[in-house]
Each structure stands twice: as C-alpha cells, then as structure tokens.
XYZ file of C-alpha atoms in Angstrom:
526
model
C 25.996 -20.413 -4.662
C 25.157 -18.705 -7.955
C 23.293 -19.745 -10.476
C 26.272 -21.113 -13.335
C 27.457 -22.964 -10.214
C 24.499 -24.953 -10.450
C 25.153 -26.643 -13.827
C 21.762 -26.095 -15.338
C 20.453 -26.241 -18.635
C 21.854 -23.748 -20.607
C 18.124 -22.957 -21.980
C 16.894 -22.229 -18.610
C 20.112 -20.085 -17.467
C 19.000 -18.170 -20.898
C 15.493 -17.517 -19.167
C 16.508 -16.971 -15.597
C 19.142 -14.002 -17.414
C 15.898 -12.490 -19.583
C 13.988 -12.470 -16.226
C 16.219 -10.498 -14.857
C 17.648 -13.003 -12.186
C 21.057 -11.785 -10.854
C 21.485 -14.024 -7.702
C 19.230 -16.999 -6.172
C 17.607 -15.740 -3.050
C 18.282 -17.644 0.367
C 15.927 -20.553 -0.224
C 17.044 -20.989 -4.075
C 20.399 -21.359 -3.396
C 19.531 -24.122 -0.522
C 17.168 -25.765 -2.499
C 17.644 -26.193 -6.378
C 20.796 -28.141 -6.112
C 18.585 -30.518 -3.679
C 15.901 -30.908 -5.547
C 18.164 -30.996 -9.106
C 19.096 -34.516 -7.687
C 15.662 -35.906 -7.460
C 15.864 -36.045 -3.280
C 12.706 -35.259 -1.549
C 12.878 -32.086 -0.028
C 11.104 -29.958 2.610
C 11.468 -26.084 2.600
C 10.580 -23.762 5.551
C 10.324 -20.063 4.255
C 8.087 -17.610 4.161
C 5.915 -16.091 0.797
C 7.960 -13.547 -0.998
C 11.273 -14.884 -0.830
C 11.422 -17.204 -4.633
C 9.888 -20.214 -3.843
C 8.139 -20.958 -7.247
C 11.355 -20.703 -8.447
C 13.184 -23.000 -5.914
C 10.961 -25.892 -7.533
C 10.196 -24.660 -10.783
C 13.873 -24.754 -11.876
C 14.829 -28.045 -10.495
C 11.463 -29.653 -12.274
C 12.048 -28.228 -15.268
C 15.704 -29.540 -15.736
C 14.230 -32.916 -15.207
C 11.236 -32.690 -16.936
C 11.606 -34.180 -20.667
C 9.641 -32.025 -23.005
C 9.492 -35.143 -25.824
C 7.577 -37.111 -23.278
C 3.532 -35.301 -23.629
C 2.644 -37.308 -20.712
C 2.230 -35.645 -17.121
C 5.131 -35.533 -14.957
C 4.580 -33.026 -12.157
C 2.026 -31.988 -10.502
C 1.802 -28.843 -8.110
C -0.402 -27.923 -5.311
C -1.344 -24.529 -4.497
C -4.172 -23.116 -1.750
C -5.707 -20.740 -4.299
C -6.666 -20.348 -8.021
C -4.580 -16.571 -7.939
C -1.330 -19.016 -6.456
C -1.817 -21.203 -9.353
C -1.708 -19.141 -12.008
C 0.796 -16.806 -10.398
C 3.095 -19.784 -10.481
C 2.368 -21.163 -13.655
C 2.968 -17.452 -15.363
C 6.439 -18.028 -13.478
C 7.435 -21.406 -14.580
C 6.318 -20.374 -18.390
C 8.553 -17.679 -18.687
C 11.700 -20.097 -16.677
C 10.328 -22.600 -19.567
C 10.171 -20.144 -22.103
C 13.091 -21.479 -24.247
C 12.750 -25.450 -23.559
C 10.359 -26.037 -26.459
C 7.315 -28.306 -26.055
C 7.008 -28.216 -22.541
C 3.297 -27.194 -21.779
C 2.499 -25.637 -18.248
C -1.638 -25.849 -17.225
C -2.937 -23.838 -14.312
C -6.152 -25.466 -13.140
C -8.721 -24.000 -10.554
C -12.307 -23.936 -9.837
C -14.419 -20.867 -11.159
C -12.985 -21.873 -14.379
C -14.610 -24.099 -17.654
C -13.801 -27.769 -16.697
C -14.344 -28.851 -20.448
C -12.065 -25.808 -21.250
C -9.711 -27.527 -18.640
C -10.131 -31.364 -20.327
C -9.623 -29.949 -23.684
C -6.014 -28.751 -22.714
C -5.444 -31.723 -20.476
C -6.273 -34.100 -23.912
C -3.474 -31.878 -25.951
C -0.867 -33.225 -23.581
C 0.258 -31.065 -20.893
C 3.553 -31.739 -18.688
C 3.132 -29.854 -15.643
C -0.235 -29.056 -13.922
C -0.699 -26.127 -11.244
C -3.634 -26.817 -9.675
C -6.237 -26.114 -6.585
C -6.777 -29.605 -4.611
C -10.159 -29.550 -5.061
C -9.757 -29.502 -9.144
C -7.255 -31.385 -9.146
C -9.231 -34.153 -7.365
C -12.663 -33.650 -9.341
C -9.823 -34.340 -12.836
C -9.000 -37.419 -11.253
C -12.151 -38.442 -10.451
C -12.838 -37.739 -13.930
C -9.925 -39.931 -14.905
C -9.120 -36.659 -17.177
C -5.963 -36.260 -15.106
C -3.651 -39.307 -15.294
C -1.680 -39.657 -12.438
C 1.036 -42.991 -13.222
C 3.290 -40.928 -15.396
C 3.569 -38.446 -12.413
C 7.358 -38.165 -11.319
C 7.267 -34.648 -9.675
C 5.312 -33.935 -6.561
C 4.912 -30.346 -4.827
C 2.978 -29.015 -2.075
C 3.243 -25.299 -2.005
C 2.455 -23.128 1.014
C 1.179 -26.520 2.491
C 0.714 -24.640 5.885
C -1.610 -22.377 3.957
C -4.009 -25.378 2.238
C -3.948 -27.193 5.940
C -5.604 -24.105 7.412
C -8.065 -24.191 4.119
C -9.195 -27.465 5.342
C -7.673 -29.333 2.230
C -5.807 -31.960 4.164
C -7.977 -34.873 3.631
C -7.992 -33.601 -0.195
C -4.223 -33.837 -0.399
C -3.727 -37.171 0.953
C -6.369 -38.664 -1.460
C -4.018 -36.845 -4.269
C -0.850 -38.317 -2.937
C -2.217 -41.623 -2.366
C -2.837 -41.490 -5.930
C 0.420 -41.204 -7.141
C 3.352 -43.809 -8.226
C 4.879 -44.449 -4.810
C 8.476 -43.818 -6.958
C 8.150 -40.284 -7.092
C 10.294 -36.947 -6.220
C 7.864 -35.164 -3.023
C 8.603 -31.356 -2.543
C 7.171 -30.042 0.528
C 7.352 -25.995 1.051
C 5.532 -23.895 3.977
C 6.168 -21.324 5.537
C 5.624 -22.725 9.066
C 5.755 -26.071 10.320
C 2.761 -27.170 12.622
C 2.104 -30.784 13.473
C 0.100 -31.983 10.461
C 2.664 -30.710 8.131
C 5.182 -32.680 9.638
C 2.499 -35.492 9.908
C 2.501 -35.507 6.377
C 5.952 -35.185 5.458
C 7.070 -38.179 7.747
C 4.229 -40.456 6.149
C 4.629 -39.359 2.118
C 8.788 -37.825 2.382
C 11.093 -40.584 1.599
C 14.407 -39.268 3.875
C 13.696 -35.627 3.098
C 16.677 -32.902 2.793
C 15.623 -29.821 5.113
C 16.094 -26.724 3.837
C 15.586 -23.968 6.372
C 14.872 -20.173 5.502
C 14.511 -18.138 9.078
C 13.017 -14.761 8.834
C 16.004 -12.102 10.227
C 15.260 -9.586 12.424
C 14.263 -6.473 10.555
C 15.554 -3.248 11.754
C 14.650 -0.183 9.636
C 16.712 3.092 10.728
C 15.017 6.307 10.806
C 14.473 7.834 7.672
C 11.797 9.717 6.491
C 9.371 7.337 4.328
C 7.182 7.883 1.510
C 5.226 5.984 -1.164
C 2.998 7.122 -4.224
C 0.459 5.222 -6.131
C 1.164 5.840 -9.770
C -0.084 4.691 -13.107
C 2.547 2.762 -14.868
C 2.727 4.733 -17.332
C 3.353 7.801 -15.476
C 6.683 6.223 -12.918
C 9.291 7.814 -14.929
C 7.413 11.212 -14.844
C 6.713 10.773 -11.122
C 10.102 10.076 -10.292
C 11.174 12.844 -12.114
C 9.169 15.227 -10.466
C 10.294 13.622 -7.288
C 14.116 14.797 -8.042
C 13.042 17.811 -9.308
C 11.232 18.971 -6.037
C 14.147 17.661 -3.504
C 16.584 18.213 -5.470
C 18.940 15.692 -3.623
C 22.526 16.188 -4.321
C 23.200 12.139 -4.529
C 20.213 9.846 -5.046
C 20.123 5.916 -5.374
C 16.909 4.718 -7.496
C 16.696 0.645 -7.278
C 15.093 -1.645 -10.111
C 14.268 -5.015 -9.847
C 15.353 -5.983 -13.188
C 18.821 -5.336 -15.617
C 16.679 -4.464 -18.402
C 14.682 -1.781 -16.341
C 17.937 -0.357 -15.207
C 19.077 0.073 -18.589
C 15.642 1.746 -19.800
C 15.121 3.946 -17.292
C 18.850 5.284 -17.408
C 18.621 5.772 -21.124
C 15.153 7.870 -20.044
C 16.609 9.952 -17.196
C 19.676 10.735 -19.283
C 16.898 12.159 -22.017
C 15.573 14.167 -19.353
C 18.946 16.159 -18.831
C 20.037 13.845 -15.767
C 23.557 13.008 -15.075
C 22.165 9.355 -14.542
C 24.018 6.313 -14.463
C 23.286 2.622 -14.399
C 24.717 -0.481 -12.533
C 23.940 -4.355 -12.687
C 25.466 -7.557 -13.091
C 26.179 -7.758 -16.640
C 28.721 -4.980 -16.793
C 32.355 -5.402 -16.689
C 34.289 -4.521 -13.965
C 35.821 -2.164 -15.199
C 32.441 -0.505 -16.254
C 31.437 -1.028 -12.449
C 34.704 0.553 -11.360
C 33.998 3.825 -13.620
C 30.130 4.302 -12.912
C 30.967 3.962 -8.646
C 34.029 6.608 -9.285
C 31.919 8.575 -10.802
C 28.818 8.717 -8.332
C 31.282 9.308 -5.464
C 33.183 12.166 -6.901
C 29.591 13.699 -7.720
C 30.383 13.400 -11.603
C 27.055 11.352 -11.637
C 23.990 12.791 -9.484
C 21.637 9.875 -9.779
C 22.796 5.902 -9.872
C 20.273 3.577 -10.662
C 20.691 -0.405 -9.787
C 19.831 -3.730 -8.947
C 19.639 -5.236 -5.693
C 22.727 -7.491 -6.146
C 24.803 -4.642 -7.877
C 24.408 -2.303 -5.422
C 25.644 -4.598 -2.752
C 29.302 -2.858 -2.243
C 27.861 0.681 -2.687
C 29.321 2.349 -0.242
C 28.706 6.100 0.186
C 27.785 8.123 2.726
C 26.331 10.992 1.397
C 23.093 10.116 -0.278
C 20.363 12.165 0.594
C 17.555 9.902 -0.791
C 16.883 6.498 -2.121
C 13.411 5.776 -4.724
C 12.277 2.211 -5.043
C 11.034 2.823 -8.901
C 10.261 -1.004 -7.991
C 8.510 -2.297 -4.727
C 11.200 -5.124 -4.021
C 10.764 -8.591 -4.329
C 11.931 -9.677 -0.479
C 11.073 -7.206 2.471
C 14.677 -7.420 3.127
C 15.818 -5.806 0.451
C 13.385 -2.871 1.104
C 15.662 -2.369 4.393
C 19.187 -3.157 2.512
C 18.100 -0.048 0.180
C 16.721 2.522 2.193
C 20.029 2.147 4.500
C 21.523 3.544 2.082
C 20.471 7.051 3.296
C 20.462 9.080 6.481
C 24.011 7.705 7.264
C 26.966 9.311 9.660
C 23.601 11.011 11.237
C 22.146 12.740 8.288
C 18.767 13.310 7.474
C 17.329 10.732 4.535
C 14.557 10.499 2.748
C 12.853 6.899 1.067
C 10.032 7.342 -1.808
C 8.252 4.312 -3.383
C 6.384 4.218 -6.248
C 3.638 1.497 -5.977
C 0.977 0.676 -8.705
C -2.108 -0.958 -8.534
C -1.774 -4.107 -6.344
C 1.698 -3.695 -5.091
C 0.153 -1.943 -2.571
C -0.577 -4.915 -0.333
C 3.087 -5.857 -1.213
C 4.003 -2.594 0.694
C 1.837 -3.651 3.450
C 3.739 -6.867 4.439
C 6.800 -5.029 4.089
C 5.925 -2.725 7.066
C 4.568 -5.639 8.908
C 7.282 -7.557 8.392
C 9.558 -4.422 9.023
C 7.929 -2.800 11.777
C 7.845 1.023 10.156
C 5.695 3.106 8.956
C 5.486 4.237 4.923
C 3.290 7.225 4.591
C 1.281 8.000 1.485
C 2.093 11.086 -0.530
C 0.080 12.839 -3.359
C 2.002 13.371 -6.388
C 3.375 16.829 -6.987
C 1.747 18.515 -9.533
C 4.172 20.469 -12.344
C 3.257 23.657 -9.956
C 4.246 22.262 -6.709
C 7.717 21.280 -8.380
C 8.074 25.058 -9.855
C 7.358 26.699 -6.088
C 9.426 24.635 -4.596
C 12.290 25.547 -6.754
C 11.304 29.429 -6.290
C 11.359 29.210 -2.270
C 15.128 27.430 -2.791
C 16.387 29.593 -4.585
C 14.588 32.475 -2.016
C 16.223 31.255 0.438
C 19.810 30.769 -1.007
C 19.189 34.586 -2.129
C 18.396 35.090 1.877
C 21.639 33.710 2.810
C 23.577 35.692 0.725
C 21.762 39.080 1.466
C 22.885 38.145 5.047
C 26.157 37.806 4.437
C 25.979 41.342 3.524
C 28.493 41.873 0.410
C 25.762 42.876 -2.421
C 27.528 46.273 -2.369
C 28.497 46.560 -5.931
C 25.399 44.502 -7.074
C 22.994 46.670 -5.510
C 24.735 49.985 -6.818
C 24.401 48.666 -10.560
C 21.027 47.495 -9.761
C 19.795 50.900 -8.873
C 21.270 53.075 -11.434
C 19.718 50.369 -14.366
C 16.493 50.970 -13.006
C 16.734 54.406 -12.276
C 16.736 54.740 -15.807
C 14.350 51.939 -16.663
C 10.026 51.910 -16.007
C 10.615 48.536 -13.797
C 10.037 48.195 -10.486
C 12.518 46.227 -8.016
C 9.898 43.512 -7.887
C 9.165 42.914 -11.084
C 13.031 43.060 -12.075
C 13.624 40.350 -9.149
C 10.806 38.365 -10.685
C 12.302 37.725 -14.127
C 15.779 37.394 -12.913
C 14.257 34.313 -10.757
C 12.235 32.807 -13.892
C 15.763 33.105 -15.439
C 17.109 31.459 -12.726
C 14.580 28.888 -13.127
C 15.381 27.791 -16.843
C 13.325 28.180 -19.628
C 11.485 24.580 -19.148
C 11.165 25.550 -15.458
C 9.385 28.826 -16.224
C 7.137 27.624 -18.151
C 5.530 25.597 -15.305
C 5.690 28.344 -12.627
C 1.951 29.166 -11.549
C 1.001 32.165 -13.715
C -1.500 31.353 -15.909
C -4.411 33.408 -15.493
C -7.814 31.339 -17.041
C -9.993 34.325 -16.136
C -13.684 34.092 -14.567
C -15.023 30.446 -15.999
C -17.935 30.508 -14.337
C -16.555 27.969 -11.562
C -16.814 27.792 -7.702
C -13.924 30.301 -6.000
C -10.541 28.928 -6.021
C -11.513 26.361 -9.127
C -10.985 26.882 -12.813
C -14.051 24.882 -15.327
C -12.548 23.012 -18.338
C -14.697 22.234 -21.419
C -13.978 18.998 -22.861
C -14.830 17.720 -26.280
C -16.628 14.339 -24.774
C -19.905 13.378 -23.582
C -22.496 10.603 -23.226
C -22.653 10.241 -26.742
C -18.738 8.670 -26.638
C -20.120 5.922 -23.538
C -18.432 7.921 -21.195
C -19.057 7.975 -17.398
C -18.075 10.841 -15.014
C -16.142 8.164 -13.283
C -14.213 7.593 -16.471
C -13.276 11.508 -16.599
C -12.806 11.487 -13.246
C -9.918 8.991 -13.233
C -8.141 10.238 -16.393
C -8.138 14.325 -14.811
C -6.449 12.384 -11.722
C -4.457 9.603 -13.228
C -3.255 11.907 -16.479
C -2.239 14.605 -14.006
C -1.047 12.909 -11.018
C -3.439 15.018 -8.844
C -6.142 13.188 -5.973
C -9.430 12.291 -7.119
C -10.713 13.757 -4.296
C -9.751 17.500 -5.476
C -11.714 17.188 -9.083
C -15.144 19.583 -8.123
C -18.561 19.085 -10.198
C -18.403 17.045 -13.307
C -21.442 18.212 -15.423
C -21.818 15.764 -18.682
C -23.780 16.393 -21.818
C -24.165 14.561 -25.185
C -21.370 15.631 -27.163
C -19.221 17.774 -24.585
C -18.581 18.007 -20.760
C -17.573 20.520 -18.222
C -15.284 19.705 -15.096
C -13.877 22.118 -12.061
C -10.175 21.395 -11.143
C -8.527 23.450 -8.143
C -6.339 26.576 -9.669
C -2.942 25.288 -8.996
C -3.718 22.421 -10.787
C -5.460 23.886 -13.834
C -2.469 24.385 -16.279
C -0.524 20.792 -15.413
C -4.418 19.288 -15.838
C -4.295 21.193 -19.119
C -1.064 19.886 -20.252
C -1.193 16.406 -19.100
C -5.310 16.112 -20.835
C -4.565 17.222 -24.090
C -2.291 14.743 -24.785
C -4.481 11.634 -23.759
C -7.135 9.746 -24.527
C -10.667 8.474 -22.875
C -12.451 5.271 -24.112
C -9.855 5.500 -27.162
C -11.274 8.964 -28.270
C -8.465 12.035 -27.774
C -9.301 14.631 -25.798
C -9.194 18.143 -25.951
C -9.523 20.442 -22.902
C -9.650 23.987 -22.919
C -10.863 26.650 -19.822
C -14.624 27.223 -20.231
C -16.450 30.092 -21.215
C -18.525 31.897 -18.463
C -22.129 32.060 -20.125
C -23.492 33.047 -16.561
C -22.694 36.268 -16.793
C-alpha cells in the first residue's frame, strides 16, 4: 500500500513528500490504515524500521488542532526516544497549523515543562517517570486524552517502568485509542495488552534473514561538510567504470547530482518524482555507459538492473539494515569483484554497528585519501596501462620519433616520460601530484612544520587545531606530530605527503570563527 492509497490529509501527504518519504516501510503500510480507524493496535517490529511514523501519522489525522486540550499521549523508555520522536512528528505536523508537540523527560526544568504544558499542548512525548510526577502535579490533564501509545514497551519493561505505566493507563478515559509497539513480545507485554487493548489488530513485522554477498566493504567517518569531497575523492581513486551512490532523500539526490555534475561527472539522478519517461532515459543511459555515476533512492532504484557495477557508496547510512543489503547487491554480480564505501558522520556510527549485527558482515574502517593518495593512484594506473602496451610490443614507430626528438633536445627519457604523464593526468590532476618541495622547516624527518597565524591569545586549544588539520584535510588525527602554541601564532608538524592537501584544505577555513592562514615554517635552528 502506498501512501495516496491511504486517503490522508492532504497537509500531512505535503510533509511526508518534503521529508523525503517515497514508500511506507513494512510496519507503516500494516499499521497506519489500522490505527487511521481508531482500532487498538499492537505492533511487533524491531527499532529502525518507521515506527514513530506508523503512529505519528495515524494520530495526527485524528488529532484536531482547534481543540488546545491534550489528546495523545506517548510513552517512550528514554529522554533521547522522546525527543527523537517528537522532532519526527513536528516535521509530519509541520503544515497542520496549531498543533503543538511537547517532549517531556527528566534532567530537564519541570517549571520550563508546566509553562509549555499551561500554553496548551496536543500531544505529549514523554519518559514514564515525568509523565507521572505531571500528573501528580495535576499539570498534565489526562480526561481529554483520546490517543494512547506505548513505544518500545519491551524496552521500558526491562527499565523497570511497568508499575509506572499501569498507574498512567489507569489514569486515562477508559474510551480511548491504545497503541502498543515492541519489538519483542515477552509475557508482561502481552499481560498488558490483554488487560488495557480493547480487541487489538496485530500487526506483525518479522526480521528476514540477512544475507550479505561478498563484497569488499568500507566506511569513512567524515565531517558533513566534507561528504561530497570525500566521495569524490573516492571515484577519483577507483575510478569505477559504473558506480551506484544511494541517498536517503529526493532532495539530496537532486543536490548532490547538481554537485557531481559541477565537478565534471557524467552523473545522473533517479527518484520517485520523475516521470517515466525521465526514468526510462536516465536507466538507458547508465546501461549504455552514457552516464558513469547514478545516484538514487532506495525505492527508485528498486528495478535497477545491471550487472556491471563495480561499486556502490552509501552517501547516506540507510534507514533499515535491509536496505544496506538491497544496495550493496548491487555490485560484485555474475562473479565480479565489488566494492561498498559508506560515509558515516558523527553518531551514525552506532547505526553502522547494528547493521553488521543485524547483517552478520564485517564493514572495515578506511582513512580518507588525501589529494596525494588520489594523484598516485592515478600515476600507477596509468603505469600500468603503459606496461600493457609496452608488452604488446608495437611502440615501433613511437619509439623511433621519440628518440630522434630527444636526440636533438637537453631532456632525458625520464624526465620527457614524466611530463607526458602529468599531461596525461590533466591540468587539475597535476596540480595535486606530490611534488612540492617545502625545504628544511626545522621538523622531525619525514614531517613538514606549518606556521599558523593563531595562538592562545584567539582561546584556542591544541585540541582545537588538532581537529581542524584532521577534519579540514581528511587526514587521521593520529598522524598530526608536535603542536607547539604561542600567544599570537602556532607551529604544527604534518607527515610530507600530507603537507600540500593540509595546506590547501587550512587556508580556506576557519578556527573559533577566526580564518586561518598556514604557511611552511621557517627553520630558525639552523
């Protein structure tokens, strides 16, 4: 079932489409047109696979945003779960004006909490044990309450809220909509579903058995900032002949296609909004190898079907370890080799981490490749394609007018082989090939010591340069050598091969607001 078969509120159809929604996941499609109904409902899935969603949409279509009263109330183990959902059921709210959403938790200002509470407030999110000590406080009035959810109710059992929760639903008009998700179902669940469920619907998600085929398996931890770069770099060092990059949203599909285009990509995108005929011309082109790089959503790239792509690059982590195993299939098919890279930032890390629970495989952690690393590994291809042709031994004629030019010339073989390969290269390539010499600088062997206009003075700590030389240039913390700070300026050793993409990447950022600039230090030593 899709979503416009659901009949909902044109207002929230308008949000779920700005979100970026294509298709309701497993549990949505089983659920909302349940729960639309007003039936009481128990769901059995796992976290991760759209169950704020599943309830959030229902409640909202029968939520009336005139009434200021409270009308639903959900339950959540912890205070990161509670706001979590409420974020979610703002933005599927974002365009039914006057309906207020209030996230309530312990650690936070209960007067801050009453204050909101007294405004009028339609939907609360809440922790049991806040929720309770509002009731207590007769600051939460529970007889307008219509709307009823338990979420990860398996979860708050374990937390030892049970005794909490049936104090809360004793509370609350006996004619009243009960939503009941978890992702397991032990005894007291069911306990409290067959005492406070009137005739519950069961809606049953069951976790598919997760075979990932073998492909190699990569992930880097980026800034934000810096994916597009990253991935970029990425192309540019494995140069695969047909790559697949997935999004989790239309709109980033769209952006990041406009960007790689910019780049000098033969990039193309693909996602539910286009016509078919669009779809048609995009998947003719990315199988006749008119377009190199295809970039789509989960849902849209459902009837690719082409055998020949060398590597697939989750610019998102996806939503539902499923889909992690749906894309990376996509490679390393009729017994090729294939390659998967994922770019993770900041906490989608522990995202990755249930995926290769869940999945049984192994993701390895990469560094990113520095501007250098991408330049030699363009210079040994094209070594080696010049190999393969040397051994096929007809360089005859090529070799003759090589000689005579530079019998007549004061170049040597080498150095002639040298700039035909920076020609090769490209202009932009050659410019990023390792031959910058920065001279003695008065660092340890192997390093190269910037100067850099900042120091105490500007607040700074050596842990602040330390992240921006790694973050700026996509190089590990771990390789930065002695930071020496003084008042107004501040010396720091980066390894050689790093030095010039250091250079480039620093002089065009910023530390605690203040712009940098970098240059290779002076030896006083000597």
């Amino acid at each position: 079932m899709t979503f416009e078969e659901m009949c909902l509120d044109t207002r929230i159809m308008r949000a779920i489409a700005e979100m970026g929604f294509e298709q309701p996941s497993p549990i949505q499609a089983q659920s909302i047109p349940i729960a639309v109904e007003g039936k009481d409902m128990i769901g059995q899935a796992r976290t991760g696979t759209g169950k704020t969603a599943s309830f959030g949409i229902p409640m909202l279509q029968r939520i009336n945003p005139k009434d200021k009263t409270l009308q639903a109330i959900v339950l959540c183990p912890t205070r990161e779960l509670a706001i979590q959902s409420a974020n979610e059921i703002r933005k599927l709210a974002k365009f039914l004006h006057g309906i207020k959403v209030l996230p309530i938790y312990g650690g936070q200002e209960i007067s801050k909490q009453i204050r909101s509470l007294k405004g009028g407030v339609q939907i609360v999110i809440g922790t049991p044990g806040r929720v309770m000590d509002h009731l207590r406080r007769h600051t939460l009035k529970p007889q307008t309450v219509d709307i009823v959810v338990l979420d990860e109710a398996d979860e708050m059992l374990n937390m030892g809220f049970r005794e909490d929760i049936e104090t809360i639903l004793g509370q609350l008009p006996e004619e009243r909509q009960t939503m009941l998700f978890s992702a397991t179902m032990p005894k007291p669940i069911l306990e409290i579903a067959k005492r406070y469920l009137h005739e519950p619907e069961i809606v049953k998600v069951i976790q598919k058995e997760l075979t990932v085929p073998k492909i190699e398996q990569y992930y880097y931890e980026v800034n934000p900032r810096k994916k597009n770069e990253v991935l970029s770099r990425l192309l540019d060092m494995y140069d695969p002949s047909l790559s697949l990059v997935f999004c989790n949203t239309k709109r980033k599909v769209d952006e990041l296609v406009a960007d790689l285009k910019g780049r000098g990509y033969f990039a193309e995108g693909l996602h539910g909004d286009m016509k078919q005929s669009q779809r048609d011309r995009v998947m003719n082109g990315f199988r006749n190898g008119r377009t190199d790089i295809l970039v789509a959503t989960d849902v849209a790239a459902r009837g690719i079907d082409v055998d020949d792509v060398e590597a697939v690059f989750n610019y998102d982590v996806p939503q539902d370890d499923e889909y992690y195993v749906h894309r990376i299939g996509r490679t390393g098919r009729a017994g090729r080799e294939g390659r998967a890279f994922t770019l993770v930032v900041g906490k989608e890390i522990y995202k990755l981490k249930d995926i290769q629970r869940y999945c049984k495989t192994k993701i390895r952690r990469q560094p990113i490749p520095s501007v250098n690393d991408v330049a030699a590994i363009k210079v040994e291809k094209l070594l080696e394609q010049a190999g393969e042709l040397i051994a096929t031994d007809g360089l005859g004629r090529m070799m003759d007018l090589l000689e005579e030019y530079l019998d007549g010339s004061d170049y040597s073989a080498t150095e002639m082989a040298a700039a035909l390969l920076a020609m090769q290269l490209g202009e932009t390539s050659t410019q990023t090939l390792p031959k910058e010499e920065f001279g003695d600088t008065g660092a340890e062997p192997g390093m190269v010591r910037m100067f850099m206009n900042i120091g105490k003075k500007d607040r700074v700590r050596i842990g602040d340069i330390l992240g921006a030389v790694a973050g700026e240039s996509g190089m590990e913390g771990a390789l930065v050598g002695t930071i020496d700070m003084y008042d107004n300026f501040s010396f720091v050793e980066v390894p050689q091969e790093y030095a010039a993409a250091v250079l480039e990447a620093m002089n065009h950022s910023k530390i605690k607001g203040r712009r940098v600039n970098m240059e290779p230090a002076k030896n006083v030593r000597n």
